[in-house]
């Protein structure tokens, strides 16, 4: 009944009961998270310095730092393996936030885009095959 209410296995309840019997309530106190952050504060400061150099310094051509790249830098620099979610948690825990780029590029030329839509796209749209009812089979003509 207890295991069902807590949505755990019966074995967990038995283990907790044994711990209670042997050490009282203190034995059931949390010991903190199962895994601690693997990068020390000093190492995280080094990581921030690496990221400040920019992606180009690490071999990427654009100026984005997706989590997968940060993960790669951590692996190369500190020889540690993080998951992408682990990298996200590490960064958030240290005050970083996700930055979503604006939908429009700064280089966007609205006038050139409008001209392209009127000229190039219009021609491409007109060149498509007209939609007409035809046979369900491409090899036989329509049935009477």
PDB file of C-alpha atoms in Angstrom:
ATOM      1  CA  UNK A   1       0.000   0.000   0.000  1.00  0.00           C
ATOM      2  CA  UNK A   2       2.794   2.464   0.886  1.00  0.00           C
ATOM      3  CA  UNK A   3       4.800   1.616  -2.233  1.00  0.00           C
ATOM      4  CA  UNK A   4       1.708   2.031  -4.392  1.00  0.00           C
ATOM      5  CA  UNK A   5       0.821   5.397  -2.843  1.00  0.00           C
ATOM      6  CA  UNK A   6       4.369   6.680  -3.267  1.00  0.00           C
ATOM      7  CA  UNK A   7       4.690   5.104  -6.721  1.00  0.00           C
ATOM      8  CA  UNK A   8       7.899   3.290  -5.818  1.00  0.00           C
ATOM      9  CA  UNK A   9       8.894  -0.363  -5.623  1.00  0.00           C
ATOM     10  CA  UNK A  10       8.179  -2.497  -2.582  1.00  0.00           C
ATOM     11  CA  UNK A  11      11.925  -3.066  -2.309  1.00  0.00           C
ATOM     12  CA  UNK A  12      12.496   0.697  -1.867  1.00  0.00           C
ATOM     13  CA  UNK A  13      10.009   0.813   0.990  1.00  0.00           C
ATOM     14  CA  UNK A  14      11.726  -2.191   2.594  1.00  0.00           C
ATOM     15  CA  UNK A  15      15.120  -0.520   2.244  1.00  0.00           C
ATOM     16  CA  UNK A  16      13.814   2.718   3.784  1.00  0.00           C
ATOM     17  CA  UNK A  17      12.289   0.784   6.697  1.00  0.00           C
ATOM     18  CA  UNK A  18      15.601  -0.977   7.333  1.00  0.00           C
ATOM     19  CA  UNK A  19      17.448   2.358   7.246  1.00  0.00           C
ATOM     20  CA  UNK A  20      14.920   3.802   9.736  1.00  0.00           C
ATOM     21  CA  UNK A  21      15.362   0.828  12.062  1.00  0.00           C
ATOM     22  CA  UNK A  22      19.160   1.118  11.961  1.00  0.00           C
ATOM     23  CA  UNK A  23      19.621   4.883  12.073  1.00  0.00           C
ATOM     24  CA  UNK A  24      16.321   6.567  12.832  1.00  0.00           C
ATOM     25  CA  UNK A  25      15.065   9.626  10.949  1.00  0.00           C
ATOM     26  CA  UNK A  26      18.628  10.874  10.342  1.00  0.00           C
ATOM     27  CA  UNK A  27      19.309   7.823   8.165  1.00  0.00           C
ATOM     28  CA  UNK A  28      16.554   8.934   5.762  1.00  0.00           C
ATOM     29  CA  UNK A  29      17.793  12.509   5.319  1.00  0.00           C
ATOM     30  CA  UNK A  30      18.784  13.553   1.838  1.00  0.00           C
ATOM     31  CA  UNK A  31      22.481  13.515   1.083  1.00  0.00           C
ATOM     32  CA  UNK A  32      22.076  15.999  -1.763  1.00  0.00           C
ATOM     33  CA  UNK A  33      22.057  15.372  -5.479  1.00  0.00           C
ATOM     34  CA  UNK A  34      23.425  12.073  -6.714  1.00  0.00           C
ATOM     35  CA  UNK A  35      25.898  13.840  -8.981  1.00  0.00           C
ATOM     36  CA  UNK A  36      27.598  17.138  -8.333  1.00  0.00           C
ATOM     37  CA  UNK A  37      28.654  19.561 -11.048  1.00  0.00           C
ATOM     38  CA  UNK A  38      31.813  18.187 -12.546  1.00  0.00           C
ATOM     39  CA  UNK A  39      33.272  21.524 -13.597  1.00  0.00           C
ATOM     40  CA  UNK A  40      34.722  23.456 -10.677  1.00  0.00           C
ATOM     41  CA  UNK A  41      34.210  27.217 -10.413  1.00  0.00           C
ATOM     42  CA  UNK A  42      37.741  27.721 -11.704  1.00  0.00           C
ATOM     43  CA  UNK A  43      37.082  25.444 -14.677  1.00  0.00           C
ATOM     44  CA  UNK A  44      33.786  27.185 -15.414  1.00  0.00           C
ATOM     45  CA  UNK A  45      35.629  30.530 -15.449  1.00  0.00           C
ATOM     46  CA  UNK A  46      38.033  28.999 -17.983  1.00  0.00           C
ATOM     47  CA  UNK A  47      35.066  27.781 -20.035  1.00  0.00           C
ATOM     48  CA  UNK A  48      33.608  31.294 -20.037  1.00  0.00           C
ATOM     49  CA  UNK A  49      36.942  32.619 -21.297  1.00  0.00           C
ATOM     50  CA  UNK A  50      36.928  29.989 -24.070  1.00  0.00           C
ATOM     51  CA  UNK A  51      33.387  30.947 -25.069  1.00  0.00           C
ATOM     52  CA  UNK A  52      34.302  34.651 -25.029  1.00  0.00           C
ATOM     53  CA  UNK A  53      36.921  33.966 -27.711  1.00  0.00           C
ATOM     54  CA  UNK A  54      34.055  33.099 -30.035  1.00  0.00           C
ATOM     55  CA  UNK A  55      33.186  30.077 -32.149  1.00  0.00           C
ATOM     56  CA  UNK A  56      35.706  31.017 -34.851  1.00  0.00           C
ATOM     57  CA  UNK A  57      38.570  30.459 -32.396  1.00  0.00           C
ATOM     58  CA  UNK A  58      37.330  26.887 -32.029  1.00  0.00           C
ATOM     59  CA  UNK A  59      36.907  26.165 -35.728  1.00  0.00           C
ATOM     60  CA  UNK A  60      33.284  27.134 -36.454  1.00  0.00           C
ATOM     61  CA  UNK A  61      32.567  29.675 -39.138  1.00  0.00           C
ATOM     62  CA  UNK A  62      29.417  31.293 -37.759  1.00  0.00           C
ATOM     63  CA  UNK A  63      28.991  33.142 -34.460  1.00  0.00           C
ATOM     64  CA  UNK A  64      26.528  30.819 -32.721  1.00  0.00           C
ATOM     65  CA  UNK A  65      27.037  28.832 -29.534  1.00  0.00           C
ATOM     66  CA  UNK A  66      24.473  26.026 -29.594  1.00  0.00           C
ATOM     67  CA  UNK A  67      24.647  23.656 -26.648  1.00  0.00           C
ATOM     68  CA  UNK A  68      26.221  20.941 -28.797  1.00  0.00           C
ATOM     69  CA  UNK A  69      29.212  23.198 -29.504  1.00  0.00           C
ATOM     70  CA  UNK A  70      29.606  24.144 -25.852  1.00  0.00           C
ATOM     71  CA  UNK A  71      29.550  20.414 -25.094  1.00  0.00           C
ATOM     72  CA  UNK A  72      32.336  19.876 -27.639  1.00  0.00           C
ATOM     73  CA  UNK A  73      34.454  22.657 -26.112  1.00  0.00           C
ATOM     74  CA  UNK A  74      34.015  21.145 -22.635  1.00  0.00           C
ATOM     75  CA  UNK A  75      35.099  17.774 -23.982  1.00  0.00           C
ATOM     76  CA  UNK A  76      38.152  19.161 -25.767  1.00  0.00           C
ATOM     77  CA  UNK A  77      39.273  21.501 -22.994  1.00  0.00           C
ATOM     78  CA  UNK A  78      38.486  19.527 -19.834  1.00  0.00           C
ATOM     79  CA  UNK A  79      38.184  15.953 -21.145  1.00  0.00           C
ATOM     80  CA  UNK A  80      34.722  15.639 -19.590  1.00  0.00           C
ATOM     81  CA  UNK A  81      31.592  14.266 -21.193  1.00  0.00           C
ATOM     82  CA  UNK A  82      28.334  16.135 -20.694  1.00  0.00           C
ATOM     83  CA  UNK A  83      24.960  15.578 -22.307  1.00  0.00           C
ATOM     84  CA  UNK A  84      23.373  18.491 -24.138  1.00  0.00           C
ATOM     85  CA  UNK A  85      20.834  18.806 -21.300  1.00  0.00           C
ATOM     86  CA  UNK A  86      23.686  18.656 -18.796  1.00  0.00           C
ATOM     87  CA  UNK A  87      25.393  21.559 -20.579  1.00  0.00           C
ATOM     88  CA  UNK A  88      22.138  23.535 -20.477  1.00  0.00           C
ATOM     89  CA  UNK A  89      21.780  22.911 -16.732  1.00  0.00           C
ATOM     90  CA  UNK A  90      25.420  23.845 -16.140  1.00  0.00           C
ATOM     91  CA  UNK A  91      25.026  27.140 -17.977  1.00  0.00           C
ATOM     92  CA  UNK A  92      21.693  28.028 -16.341  1.00  0.00           C
ATOM     93  CA  UNK A  93      23.091  27.174 -12.894  1.00  0.00           C
ATOM     94  CA  UNK A  94      25.891  29.667 -13.558  1.00  0.00           C
ATOM     95  CA  UNK A  95      23.639  32.509 -14.665  1.00  0.00           C
ATOM     96  CA  UNK A  96      23.607  32.022 -18.427  1.00  0.00           C
ATOM     97  CA  UNK A  97      20.383  32.101 -20.414  1.00  0.00           C
ATOM     98  CA  UNK A  98      19.287  30.801 -23.781  1.00  0.00           C
ATOM     99  CA  UNK A  99      19.417  33.424 -26.476  1.00  0.00           C
ATOM    100  CA  UNK A 100      17.043  32.986 -29.378  1.00  0.00           C
ATOM    101  CA  UNK A 101      18.049  34.916 -32.487  1.00  0.00           C
ATOM    102  CA  UNK A 102      15.625  37.440 -33.955  1.00  0.00           C
ATOM    103  CA  UNK A 103      13.505  36.070 -36.755  1.00  0.00           C
ATOM    104  CA  UNK A 104      14.865  38.581 -39.253  1.00  0.00           C
ATOM    105  CA  UNK A 105      18.473  38.876 -40.258  1.00  0.00           C
ATOM    106  CA  UNK A 106      20.062  42.308 -39.872  1.00  0.00           C
ATOM    107  CA  UNK A 107      21.201  42.075 -43.508  1.00  0.00           C
ATOM    108  CA  UNK A 108      17.639  41.536 -44.763  1.00  0.00           C
ATOM    109  CA  UNK A 109      16.708  43.869 -47.619  1.00  0.00           C
ATOM    110  CA  UNK A 110      12.909  44.160 -47.679  1.00  0.00           C
ATOM    111  CA  UNK A 111      12.881  45.990 -51.032  1.00  0.00           C
ATOM    112  CA  UNK A 112      14.965  43.299 -52.737  1.00  0.00           C
ATOM    113  CA  UNK A 113      12.756  40.624 -51.186  1.00  0.00           C
ATOM    114  CA  UNK A 114       9.586  42.310 -52.463  1.00  0.00           C
ATOM    115  CA  UNK A 115      11.092  42.491 -55.976  1.00  0.00           C
ATOM    116  CA  UNK A 116      12.068  38.827 -55.857  1.00  0.00           C
ATOM    117  CA  UNK A 117       8.547  37.821 -54.803  1.00  0.00           C
ATOM    118  CA  UNK A 118       6.985  39.830 -57.658  1.00  0.00           C
ATOM    119  CA  UNK A 119       9.365  38.693 -60.384  1.00  0.00           C
ATOM    120  CA  UNK A 120      11.059  35.388 -59.601  1.00  0.00           C
ATOM    121  CA  UNK A 121       8.424  33.749 -57.423  1.00  0.00           C
ATOM    122  CA  UNK A 122       5.603  34.827 -59.736  1.00  0.00           C
ATOM    123  CA  UNK A 123       7.336  33.113 -62.682  1.00  0.00           C
ATOM    124  CA  UNK A 124       7.971  29.980 -60.633  1.00  0.00           C
ATOM    125  CA  UNK A 125       4.340  29.846 -59.543  1.00  0.00           C
ATOM    126  CA  UNK A 126       3.060  30.244 -63.106  1.00  0.00           C
ATOM    127  CA  UNK A 127       5.297  27.454 -64.430  1.00  0.00           C
ATOM    128  CA  UNK A 128       3.676  24.823 -62.218  1.00  0.00           C
ATOM    129  CA  UNK A 129       1.399  22.280 -63.853  1.00  0.00           C
ATOM    130  CA  UNK A 130      -2.243  23.327 -63.606  1.00  0.00           C
ATOM    131  CA  UNK A 131      -4.337  21.189 -61.316  1.00  0.00           C
ATOM    132  CA  UNK A 132      -6.936  19.320 -63.342  1.00  0.00           C
ATOM    133  CA  UNK A 133      -9.004  16.271 -62.594  1.00  0.00           C
ATOM    134  CA  UNK A 134      -7.489  13.275 -64.298  1.00  0.00           C
ATOM    135  CA  UNK A 135      -7.464   9.524 -64.098  1.00  0.00           C
ATOM    136  CA  UNK A 136      -6.628   7.740 -60.901  1.00  0.00           C
ATOM    137  CA  UNK A 137      -4.361   5.567 -63.043  1.00  0.00           C
ATOM    138  CA  UNK A 138      -1.642   7.135 -65.179  1.00  0.00           C
ATOM    139  CA  UNK A 139      -1.744   4.240 -67.670  1.00  0.00           C
ATOM    140  CA  UNK A 140      -5.473   4.028 -68.351  1.00  0.00           C
ATOM    141  CA  UNK A 141      -7.810   6.753 -69.549  1.00  0.00           C
ATOM    142  CA  UNK A 142     -10.776   7.867 -67.434  1.00  0.00           C
ATOM    143  CA  UNK A 143     -13.587   5.341 -67.213  1.00  0.00           C
ATOM    144  CA  UNK A 144     -16.964   6.288 -68.774  1.00  0.00           C
TER     145      UNK A 144
END
